[in-house]
mmCIF file with all atom_site columns, C-alpha atoms in Angstrom:
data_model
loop_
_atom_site.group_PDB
_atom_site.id
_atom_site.type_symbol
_atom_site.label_atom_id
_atom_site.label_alt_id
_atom_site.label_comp_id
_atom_site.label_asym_id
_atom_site.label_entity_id
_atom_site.label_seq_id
_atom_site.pdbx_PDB_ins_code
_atom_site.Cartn_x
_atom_site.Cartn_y
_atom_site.Cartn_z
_atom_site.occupancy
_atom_site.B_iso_or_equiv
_atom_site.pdbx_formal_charge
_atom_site.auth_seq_id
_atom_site.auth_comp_id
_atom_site.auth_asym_id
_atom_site.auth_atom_id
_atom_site.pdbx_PDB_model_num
ATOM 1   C CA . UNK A 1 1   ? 59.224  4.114   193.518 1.00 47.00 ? 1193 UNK A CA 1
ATOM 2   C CA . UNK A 1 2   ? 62.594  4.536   192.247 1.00 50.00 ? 1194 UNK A CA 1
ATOM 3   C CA . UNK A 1 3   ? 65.656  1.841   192.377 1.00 48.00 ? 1195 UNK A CA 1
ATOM 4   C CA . UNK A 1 4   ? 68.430  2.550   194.985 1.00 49.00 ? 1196 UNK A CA 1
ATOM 5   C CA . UNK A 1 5   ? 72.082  2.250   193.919 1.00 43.00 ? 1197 UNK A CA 1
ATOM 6   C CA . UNK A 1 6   ? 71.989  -0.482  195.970 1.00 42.00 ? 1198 UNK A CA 1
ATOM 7   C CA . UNK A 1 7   ? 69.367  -2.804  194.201 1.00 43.00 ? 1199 UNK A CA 1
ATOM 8   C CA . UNK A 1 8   ? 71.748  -2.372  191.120 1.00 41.00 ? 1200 UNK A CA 1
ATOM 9   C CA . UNK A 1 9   ? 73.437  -5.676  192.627 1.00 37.00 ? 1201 UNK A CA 1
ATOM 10  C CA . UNK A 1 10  ? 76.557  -4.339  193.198 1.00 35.00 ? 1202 UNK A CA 1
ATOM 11  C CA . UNK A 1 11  ? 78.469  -7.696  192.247 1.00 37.00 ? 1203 UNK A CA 1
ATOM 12  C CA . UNK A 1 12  ? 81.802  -6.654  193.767 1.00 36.00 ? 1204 UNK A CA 1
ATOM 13  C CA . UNK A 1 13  ? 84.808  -4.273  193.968 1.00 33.00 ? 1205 UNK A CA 1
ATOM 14  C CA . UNK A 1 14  ? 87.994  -5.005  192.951 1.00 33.00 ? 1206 UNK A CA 1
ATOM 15  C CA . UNK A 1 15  ? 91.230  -3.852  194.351 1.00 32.00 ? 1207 UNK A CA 1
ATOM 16  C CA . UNK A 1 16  ? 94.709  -5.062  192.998 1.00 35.00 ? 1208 UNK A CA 1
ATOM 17  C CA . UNK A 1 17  ? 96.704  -5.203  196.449 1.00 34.00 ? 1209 UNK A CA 1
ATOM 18  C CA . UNK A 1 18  ? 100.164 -3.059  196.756 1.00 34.00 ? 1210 UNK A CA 1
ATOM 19  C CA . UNK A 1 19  ? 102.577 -4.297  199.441 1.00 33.00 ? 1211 UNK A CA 1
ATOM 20  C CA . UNK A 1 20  ? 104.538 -0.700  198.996 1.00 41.00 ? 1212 UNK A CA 1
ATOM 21  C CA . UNK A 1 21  ? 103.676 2.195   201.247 1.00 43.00 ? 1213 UNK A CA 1
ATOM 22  C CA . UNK A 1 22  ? 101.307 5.014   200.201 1.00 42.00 ? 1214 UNK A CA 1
ATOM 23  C CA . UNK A 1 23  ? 101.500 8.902   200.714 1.00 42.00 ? 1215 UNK A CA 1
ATOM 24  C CA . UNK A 1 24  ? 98.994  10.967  201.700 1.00 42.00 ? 1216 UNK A CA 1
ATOM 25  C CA . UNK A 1 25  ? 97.908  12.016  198.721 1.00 43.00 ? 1217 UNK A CA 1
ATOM 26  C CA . UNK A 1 26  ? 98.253  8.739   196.922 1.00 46.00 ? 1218 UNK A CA 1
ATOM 27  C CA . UNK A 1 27  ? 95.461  7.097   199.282 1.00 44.00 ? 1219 UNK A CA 1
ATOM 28  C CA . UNK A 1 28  ? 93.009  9.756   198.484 1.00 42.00 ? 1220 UNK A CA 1
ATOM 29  C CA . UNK A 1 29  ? 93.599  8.902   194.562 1.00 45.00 ? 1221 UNK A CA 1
ATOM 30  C CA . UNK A 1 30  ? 91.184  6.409   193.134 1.00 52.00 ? 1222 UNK A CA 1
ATOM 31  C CA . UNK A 1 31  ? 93.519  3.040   192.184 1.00 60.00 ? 1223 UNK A CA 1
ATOM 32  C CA . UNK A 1 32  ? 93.304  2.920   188.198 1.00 68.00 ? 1224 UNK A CA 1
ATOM 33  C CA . UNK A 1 33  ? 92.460  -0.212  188.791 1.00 76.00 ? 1225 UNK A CA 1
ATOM 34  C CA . UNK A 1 34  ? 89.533  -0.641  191.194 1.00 86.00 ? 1226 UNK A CA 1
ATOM 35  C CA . UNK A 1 35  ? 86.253  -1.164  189.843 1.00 90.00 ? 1227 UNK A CA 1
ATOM 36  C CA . UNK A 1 36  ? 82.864  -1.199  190.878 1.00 93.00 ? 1228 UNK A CA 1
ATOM 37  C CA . UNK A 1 37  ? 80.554  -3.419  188.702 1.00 93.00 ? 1229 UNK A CA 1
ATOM 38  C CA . UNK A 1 38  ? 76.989  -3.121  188.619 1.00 95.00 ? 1230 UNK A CA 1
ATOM 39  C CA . UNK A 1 39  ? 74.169  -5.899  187.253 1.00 94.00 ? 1231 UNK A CA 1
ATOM 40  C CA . UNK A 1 40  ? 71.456  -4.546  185.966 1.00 96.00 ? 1232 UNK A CA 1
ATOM 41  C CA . UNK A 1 41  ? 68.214  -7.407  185.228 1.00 94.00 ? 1233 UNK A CA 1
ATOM 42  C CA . UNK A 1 42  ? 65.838  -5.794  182.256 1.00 94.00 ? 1234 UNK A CA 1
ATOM 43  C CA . UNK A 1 43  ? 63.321  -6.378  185.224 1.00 93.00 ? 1235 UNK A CA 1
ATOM 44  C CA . UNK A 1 44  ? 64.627  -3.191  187.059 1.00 95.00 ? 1236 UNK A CA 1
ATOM 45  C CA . UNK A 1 45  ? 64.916  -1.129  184.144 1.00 95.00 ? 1237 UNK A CA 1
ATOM 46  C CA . UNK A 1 46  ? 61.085  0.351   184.980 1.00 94.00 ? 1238 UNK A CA 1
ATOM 47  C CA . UNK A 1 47  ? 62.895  1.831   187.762 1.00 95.00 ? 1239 UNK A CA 1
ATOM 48  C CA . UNK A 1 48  ? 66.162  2.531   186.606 1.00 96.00 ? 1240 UNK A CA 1
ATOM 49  C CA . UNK A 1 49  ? 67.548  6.191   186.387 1.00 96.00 ? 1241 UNK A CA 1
ATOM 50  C CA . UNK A 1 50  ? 70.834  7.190   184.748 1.00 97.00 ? 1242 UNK A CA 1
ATOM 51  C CA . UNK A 1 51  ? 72.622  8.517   188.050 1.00 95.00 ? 1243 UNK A CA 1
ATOM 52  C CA . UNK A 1 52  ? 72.124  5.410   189.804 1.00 95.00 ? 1244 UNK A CA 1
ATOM 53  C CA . UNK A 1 53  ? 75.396  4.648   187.963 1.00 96.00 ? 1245 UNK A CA 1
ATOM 54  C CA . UNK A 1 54  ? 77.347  7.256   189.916 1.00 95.00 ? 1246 UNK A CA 1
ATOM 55  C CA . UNK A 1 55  ? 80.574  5.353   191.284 1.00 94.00 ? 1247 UNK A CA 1
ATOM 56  C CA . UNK A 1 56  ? 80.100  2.279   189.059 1.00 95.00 ? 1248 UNK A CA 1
ATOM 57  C CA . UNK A 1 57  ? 82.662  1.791   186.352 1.00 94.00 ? 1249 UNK A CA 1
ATOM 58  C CA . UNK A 1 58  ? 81.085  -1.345  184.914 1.00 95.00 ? 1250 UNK A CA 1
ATOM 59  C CA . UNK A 1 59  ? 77.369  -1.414  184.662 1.00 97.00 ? 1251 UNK A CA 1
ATOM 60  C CA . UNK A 1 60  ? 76.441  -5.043  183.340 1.00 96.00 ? 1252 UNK A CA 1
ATOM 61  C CA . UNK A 1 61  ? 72.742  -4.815  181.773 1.00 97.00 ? 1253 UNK A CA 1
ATOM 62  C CA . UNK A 1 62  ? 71.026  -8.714  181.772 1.00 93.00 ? 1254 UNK A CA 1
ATOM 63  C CA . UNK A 1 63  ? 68.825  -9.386  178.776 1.00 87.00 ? 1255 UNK A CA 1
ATOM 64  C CA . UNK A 1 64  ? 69.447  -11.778 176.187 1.00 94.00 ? 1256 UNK A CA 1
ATOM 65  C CA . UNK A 1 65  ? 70.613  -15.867 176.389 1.00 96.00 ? 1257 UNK A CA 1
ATOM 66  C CA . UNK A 1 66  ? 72.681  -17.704 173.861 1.00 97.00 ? 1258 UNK A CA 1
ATOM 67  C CA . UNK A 1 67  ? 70.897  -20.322 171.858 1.00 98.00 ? 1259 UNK A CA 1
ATOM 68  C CA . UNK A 1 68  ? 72.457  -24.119 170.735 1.00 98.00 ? 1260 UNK A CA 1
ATOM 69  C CA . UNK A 1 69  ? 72.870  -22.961 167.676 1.00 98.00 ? 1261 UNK A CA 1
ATOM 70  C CA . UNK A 1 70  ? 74.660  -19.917 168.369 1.00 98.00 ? 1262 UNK A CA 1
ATOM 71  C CA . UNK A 1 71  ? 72.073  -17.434 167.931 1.00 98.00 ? 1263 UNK A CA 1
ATOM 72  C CA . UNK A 1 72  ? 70.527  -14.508 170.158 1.00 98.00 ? 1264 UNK A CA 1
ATOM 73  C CA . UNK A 1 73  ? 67.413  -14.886 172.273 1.00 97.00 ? 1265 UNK A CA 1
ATOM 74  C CA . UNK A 1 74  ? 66.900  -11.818 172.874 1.00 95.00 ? 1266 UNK A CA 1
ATOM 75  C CA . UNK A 1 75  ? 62.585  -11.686 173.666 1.00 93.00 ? 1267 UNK A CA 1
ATOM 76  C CA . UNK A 1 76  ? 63.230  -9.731  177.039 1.00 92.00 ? 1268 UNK A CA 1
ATOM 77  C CA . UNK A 1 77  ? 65.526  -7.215  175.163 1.00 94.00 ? 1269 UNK A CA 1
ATOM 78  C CA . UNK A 1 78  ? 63.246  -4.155  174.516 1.00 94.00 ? 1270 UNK A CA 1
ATOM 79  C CA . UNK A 1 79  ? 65.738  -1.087  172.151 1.00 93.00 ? 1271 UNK A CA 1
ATOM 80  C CA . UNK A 1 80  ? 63.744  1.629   174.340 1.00 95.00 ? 1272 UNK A CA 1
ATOM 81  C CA . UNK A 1 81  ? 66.144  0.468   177.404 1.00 96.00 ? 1273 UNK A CA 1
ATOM 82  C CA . UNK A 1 82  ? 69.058  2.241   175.451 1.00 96.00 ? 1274 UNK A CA 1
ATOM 83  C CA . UNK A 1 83  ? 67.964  5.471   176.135 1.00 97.00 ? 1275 UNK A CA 1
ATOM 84  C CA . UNK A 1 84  ? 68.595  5.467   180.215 1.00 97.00 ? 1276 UNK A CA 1
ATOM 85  C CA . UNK A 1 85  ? 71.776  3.423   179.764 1.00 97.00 ? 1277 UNK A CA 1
ATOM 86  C CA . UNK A 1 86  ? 73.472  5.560   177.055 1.00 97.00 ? 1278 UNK A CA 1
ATOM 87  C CA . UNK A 1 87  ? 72.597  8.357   179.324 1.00 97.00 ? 1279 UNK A CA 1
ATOM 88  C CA . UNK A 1 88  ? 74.233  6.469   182.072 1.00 97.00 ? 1280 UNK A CA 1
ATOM 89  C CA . UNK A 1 89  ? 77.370  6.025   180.752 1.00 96.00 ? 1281 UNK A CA 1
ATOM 90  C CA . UNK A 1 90  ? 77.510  9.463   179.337 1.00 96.00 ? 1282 UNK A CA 1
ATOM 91  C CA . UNK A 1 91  ? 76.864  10.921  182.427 1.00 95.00 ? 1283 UNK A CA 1
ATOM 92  C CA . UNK A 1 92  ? 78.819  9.047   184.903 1.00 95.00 ? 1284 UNK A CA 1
ATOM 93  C CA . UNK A 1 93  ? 81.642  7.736   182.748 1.00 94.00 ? 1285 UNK A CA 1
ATOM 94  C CA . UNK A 1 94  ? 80.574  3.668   183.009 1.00 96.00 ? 1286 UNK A CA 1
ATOM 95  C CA . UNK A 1 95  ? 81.429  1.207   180.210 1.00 95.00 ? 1287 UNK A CA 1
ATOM 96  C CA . UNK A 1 96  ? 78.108  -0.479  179.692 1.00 96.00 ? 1288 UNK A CA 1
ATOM 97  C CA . UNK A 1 97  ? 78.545  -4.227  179.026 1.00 95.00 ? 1289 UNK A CA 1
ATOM 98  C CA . UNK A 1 98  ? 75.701  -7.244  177.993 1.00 96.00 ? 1290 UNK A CA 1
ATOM 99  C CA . UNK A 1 99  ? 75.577  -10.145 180.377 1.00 95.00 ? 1291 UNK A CA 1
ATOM 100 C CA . UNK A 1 100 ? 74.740  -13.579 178.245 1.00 95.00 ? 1292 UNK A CA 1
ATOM 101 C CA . UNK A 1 101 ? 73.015  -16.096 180.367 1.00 94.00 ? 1293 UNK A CA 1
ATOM 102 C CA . UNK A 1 102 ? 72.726  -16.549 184.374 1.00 90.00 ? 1294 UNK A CA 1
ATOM 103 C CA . UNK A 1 103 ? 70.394  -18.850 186.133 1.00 85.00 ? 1295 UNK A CA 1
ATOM 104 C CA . UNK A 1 104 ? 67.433  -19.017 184.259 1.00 88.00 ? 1296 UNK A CA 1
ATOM 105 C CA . UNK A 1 105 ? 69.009  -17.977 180.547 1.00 92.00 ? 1297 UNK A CA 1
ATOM 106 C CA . UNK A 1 106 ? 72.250  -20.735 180.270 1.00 94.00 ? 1298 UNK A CA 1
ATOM 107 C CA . UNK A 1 107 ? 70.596  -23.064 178.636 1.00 94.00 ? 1299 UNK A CA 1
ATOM 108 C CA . UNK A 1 108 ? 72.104  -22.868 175.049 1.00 96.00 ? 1300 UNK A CA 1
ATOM 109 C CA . UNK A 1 109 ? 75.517  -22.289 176.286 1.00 97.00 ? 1301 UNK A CA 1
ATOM 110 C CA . UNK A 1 110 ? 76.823  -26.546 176.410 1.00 97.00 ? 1302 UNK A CA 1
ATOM 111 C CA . UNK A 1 111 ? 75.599  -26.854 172.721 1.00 98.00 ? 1303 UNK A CA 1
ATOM 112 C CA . UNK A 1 112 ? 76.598  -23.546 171.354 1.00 98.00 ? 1304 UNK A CA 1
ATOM 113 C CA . UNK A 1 113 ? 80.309  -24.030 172.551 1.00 98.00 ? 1305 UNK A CA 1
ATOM 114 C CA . UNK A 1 114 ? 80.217  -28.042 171.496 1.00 97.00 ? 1306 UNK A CA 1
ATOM 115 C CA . UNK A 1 115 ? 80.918  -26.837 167.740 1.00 97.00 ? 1307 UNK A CA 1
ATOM 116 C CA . UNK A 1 116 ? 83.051  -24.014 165.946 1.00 97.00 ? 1308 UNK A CA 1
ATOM 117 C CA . UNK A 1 117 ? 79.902  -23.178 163.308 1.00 98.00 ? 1309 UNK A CA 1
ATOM 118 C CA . UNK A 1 118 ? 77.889  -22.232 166.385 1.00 98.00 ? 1310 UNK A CA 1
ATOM 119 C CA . UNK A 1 119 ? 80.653  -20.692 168.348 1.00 98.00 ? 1311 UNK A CA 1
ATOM 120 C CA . UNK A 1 120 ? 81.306  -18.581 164.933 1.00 97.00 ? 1312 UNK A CA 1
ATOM 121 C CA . UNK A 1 121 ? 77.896  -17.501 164.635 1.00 98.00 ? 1313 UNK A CA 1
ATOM 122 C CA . UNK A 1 122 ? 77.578  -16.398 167.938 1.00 98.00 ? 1314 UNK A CA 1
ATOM 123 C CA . UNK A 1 123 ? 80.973  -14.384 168.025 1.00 97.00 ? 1315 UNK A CA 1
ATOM 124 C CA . UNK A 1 124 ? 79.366  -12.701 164.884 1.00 96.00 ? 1316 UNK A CA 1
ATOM 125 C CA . UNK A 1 125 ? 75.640  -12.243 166.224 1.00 97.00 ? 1317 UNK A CA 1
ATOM 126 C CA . UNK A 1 126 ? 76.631  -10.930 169.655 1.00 96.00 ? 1318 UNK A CA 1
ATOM 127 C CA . UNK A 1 127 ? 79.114  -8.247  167.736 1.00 95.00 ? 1319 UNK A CA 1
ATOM 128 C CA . UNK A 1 128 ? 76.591  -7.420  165.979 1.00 96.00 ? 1320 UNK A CA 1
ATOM 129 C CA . UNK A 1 129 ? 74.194  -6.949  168.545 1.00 96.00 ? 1321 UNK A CA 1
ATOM 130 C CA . UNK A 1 130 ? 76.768  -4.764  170.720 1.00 95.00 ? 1322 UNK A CA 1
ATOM 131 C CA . UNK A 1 131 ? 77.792  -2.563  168.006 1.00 94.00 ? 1323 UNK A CA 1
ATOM 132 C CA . UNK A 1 132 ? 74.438  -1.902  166.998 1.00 95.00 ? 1324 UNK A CA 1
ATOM 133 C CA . UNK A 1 133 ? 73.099  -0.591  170.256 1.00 96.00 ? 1325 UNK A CA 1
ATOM 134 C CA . UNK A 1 134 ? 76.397  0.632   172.188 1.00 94.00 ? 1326 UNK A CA 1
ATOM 135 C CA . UNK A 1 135 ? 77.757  -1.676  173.983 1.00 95.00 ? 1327 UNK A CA 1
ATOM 136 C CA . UNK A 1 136 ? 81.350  -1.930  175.801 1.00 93.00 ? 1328 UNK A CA 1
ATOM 137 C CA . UNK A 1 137 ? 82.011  -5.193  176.186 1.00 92.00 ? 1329 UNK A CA 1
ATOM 138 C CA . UNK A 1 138 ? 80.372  -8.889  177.366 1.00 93.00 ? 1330 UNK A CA 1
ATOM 139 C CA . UNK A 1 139 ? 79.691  -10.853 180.177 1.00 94.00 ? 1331 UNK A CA 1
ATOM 140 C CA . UNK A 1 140 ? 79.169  -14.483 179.723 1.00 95.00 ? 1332 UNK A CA 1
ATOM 141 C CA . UNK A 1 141 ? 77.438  -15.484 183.059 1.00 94.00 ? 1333 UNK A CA 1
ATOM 142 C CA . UNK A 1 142 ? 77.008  -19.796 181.932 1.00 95.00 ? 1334 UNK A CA 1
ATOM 143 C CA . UNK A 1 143 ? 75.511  -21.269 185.419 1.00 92.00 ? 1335 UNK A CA 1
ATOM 144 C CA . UNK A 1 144 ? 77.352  -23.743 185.123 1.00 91.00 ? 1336 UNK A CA 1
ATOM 145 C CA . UNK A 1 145 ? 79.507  -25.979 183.086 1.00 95.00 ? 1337 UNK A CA 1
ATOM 146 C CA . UNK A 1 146 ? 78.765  -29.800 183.961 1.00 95.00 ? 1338 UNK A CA 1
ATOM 147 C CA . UNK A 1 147 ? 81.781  -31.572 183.067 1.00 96.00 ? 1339 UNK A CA 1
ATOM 148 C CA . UNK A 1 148 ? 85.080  -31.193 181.881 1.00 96.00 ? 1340 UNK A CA 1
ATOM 149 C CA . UNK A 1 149 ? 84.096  -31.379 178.166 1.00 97.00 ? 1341 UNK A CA 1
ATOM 150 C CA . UNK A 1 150 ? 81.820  -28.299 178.652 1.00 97.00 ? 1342 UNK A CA 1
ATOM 151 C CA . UNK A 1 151 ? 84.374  -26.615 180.544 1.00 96.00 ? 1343 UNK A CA 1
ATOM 152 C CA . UNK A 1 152 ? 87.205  -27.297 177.996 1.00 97.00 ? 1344 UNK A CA 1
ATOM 153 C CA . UNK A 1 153 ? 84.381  -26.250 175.146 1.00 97.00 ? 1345 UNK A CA 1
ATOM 154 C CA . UNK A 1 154 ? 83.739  -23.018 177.688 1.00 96.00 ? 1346 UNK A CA 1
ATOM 155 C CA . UNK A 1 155 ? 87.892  -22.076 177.413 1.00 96.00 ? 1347 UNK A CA 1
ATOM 156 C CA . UNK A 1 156 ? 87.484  -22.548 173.679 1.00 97.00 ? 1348 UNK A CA 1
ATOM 157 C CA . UNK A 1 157 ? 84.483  -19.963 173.566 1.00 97.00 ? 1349 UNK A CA 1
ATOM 158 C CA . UNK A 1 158 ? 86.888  -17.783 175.440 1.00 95.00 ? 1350 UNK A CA 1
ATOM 159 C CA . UNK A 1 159 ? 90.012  -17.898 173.422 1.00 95.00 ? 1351 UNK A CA 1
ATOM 160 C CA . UNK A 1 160 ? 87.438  -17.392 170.050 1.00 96.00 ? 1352 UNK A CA 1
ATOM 161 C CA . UNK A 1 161 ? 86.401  -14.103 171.869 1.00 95.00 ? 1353 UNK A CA 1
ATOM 162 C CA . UNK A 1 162 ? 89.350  -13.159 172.886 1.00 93.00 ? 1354 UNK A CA 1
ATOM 163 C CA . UNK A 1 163 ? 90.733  -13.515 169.220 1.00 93.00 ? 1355 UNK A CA 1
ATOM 164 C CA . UNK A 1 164 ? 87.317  -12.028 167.760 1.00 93.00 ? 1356 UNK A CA 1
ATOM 165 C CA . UNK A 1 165 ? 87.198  -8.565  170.243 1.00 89.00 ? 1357 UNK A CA 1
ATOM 166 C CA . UNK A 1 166 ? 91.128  -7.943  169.787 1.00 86.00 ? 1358 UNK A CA 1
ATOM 167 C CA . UNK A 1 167 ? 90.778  -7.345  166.303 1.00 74.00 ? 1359 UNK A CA 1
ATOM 168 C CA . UNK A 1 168 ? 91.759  -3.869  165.393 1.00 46.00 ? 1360 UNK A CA 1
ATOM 169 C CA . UNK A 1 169 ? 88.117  -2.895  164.409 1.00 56.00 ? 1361 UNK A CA 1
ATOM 170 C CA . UNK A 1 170 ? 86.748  -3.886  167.735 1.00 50.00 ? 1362 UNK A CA 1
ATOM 171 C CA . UNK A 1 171 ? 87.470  -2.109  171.228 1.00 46.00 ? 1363 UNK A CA 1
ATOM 172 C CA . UNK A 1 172 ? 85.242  -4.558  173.160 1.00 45.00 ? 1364 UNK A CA 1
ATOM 173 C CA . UNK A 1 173 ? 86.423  -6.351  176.498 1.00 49.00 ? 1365 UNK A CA 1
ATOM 174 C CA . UNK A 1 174 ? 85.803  -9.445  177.630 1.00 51.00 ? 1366 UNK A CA 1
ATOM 175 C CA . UNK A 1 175 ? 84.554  -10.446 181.464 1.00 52.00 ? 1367 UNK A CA 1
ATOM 176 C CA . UNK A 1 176 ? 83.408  -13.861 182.288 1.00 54.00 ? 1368 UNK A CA 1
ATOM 177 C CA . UNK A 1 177 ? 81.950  -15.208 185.622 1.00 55.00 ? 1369 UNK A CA 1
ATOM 178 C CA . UNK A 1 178 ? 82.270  -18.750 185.928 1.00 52.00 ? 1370 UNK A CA 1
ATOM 179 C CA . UNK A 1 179 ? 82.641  -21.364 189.011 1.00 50.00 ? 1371 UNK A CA 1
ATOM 180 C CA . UNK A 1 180 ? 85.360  -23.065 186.881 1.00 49.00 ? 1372 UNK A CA 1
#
């Protein structure tokens, strides 16, 4: 049994609205802005085939949870799912990002973004991680921030990212799904 494009989660589509009129030919033109993003659990990755990317731009791969002290968990991240996804994003063109956290895996987040050490650590453990097996960018998926502290510590977390990916060695980007 093989996953269908559609149990990739498509998470949504984004279109910037325009309020100027379009030719012909401009409506048939893909918006450089649109994007189709894609979450990928390690659960589905049995069943996962690189053109079941086709037509995403962002395919978001779920496997690893921040920890309080600003380390990695990373015990459902197996290297032998790099394979398919490289192959993914070579063949259909996707920027393959590394979701940290949802329901089950957001545990770590309140103390990790409490205090700058473990803030630091993680900024340096999750580059790590992405450089060393390819990928694009993050995805911090925190379900959910309690109270205003956490979400004040969460904007912190941010702005440190921000600041860490923009240097010039670094070509990550930086998405983040949040209620706040």
């Amino acid at each position: 049994m093989q996953i269908s494009r559609r149990e990739l989660m498509l998470a949504g589509c984004v279109l910037p609205l325009s309020t100027k009129a379009m030719s012909a030919t401009e409506k048939n033109k893909p918006h450089k802005d649109f994007k189709v993003v894609a979450y990928l659990p390690e659960y589905r990755m049995e069943r996962f085939r690189p053109e079941h990317a086709q037509g995403v731009t962002d395919l978001i791969f779920f496997a690893i949870e921040p920890q309080a002290d600003g380390g990695l968990m990373t015990k459902m991240f197996d290297a032998s799912y790099m394979e398919p996804l490289k192959e993914a994003k070579r063949k259909c063109g996707c920027r393959l990002l590394i979701a940290l956290g949802g329901w089950e895996q957001s545990k770590g987040y309140a103390k990790m973004t409490a205090h700058q050490r473990s803030r630091k650590r993680f900024l340096q453990e999750i580059d790590a991680f992405c450089k060393k097996h390819g990928f694009d960018g993050l995805d911090y998926d925190w379900e959910h921030p309690q109270s205003p502290h956490e979400e004040e510590a969460y904007g912190t977390l941010l702005t440190e990212t921000k600041a860490h990916f923009r240097s010039e060695e670094h070509t990550s980007e930086l998405q983040s799904h949040s209620d706040l």
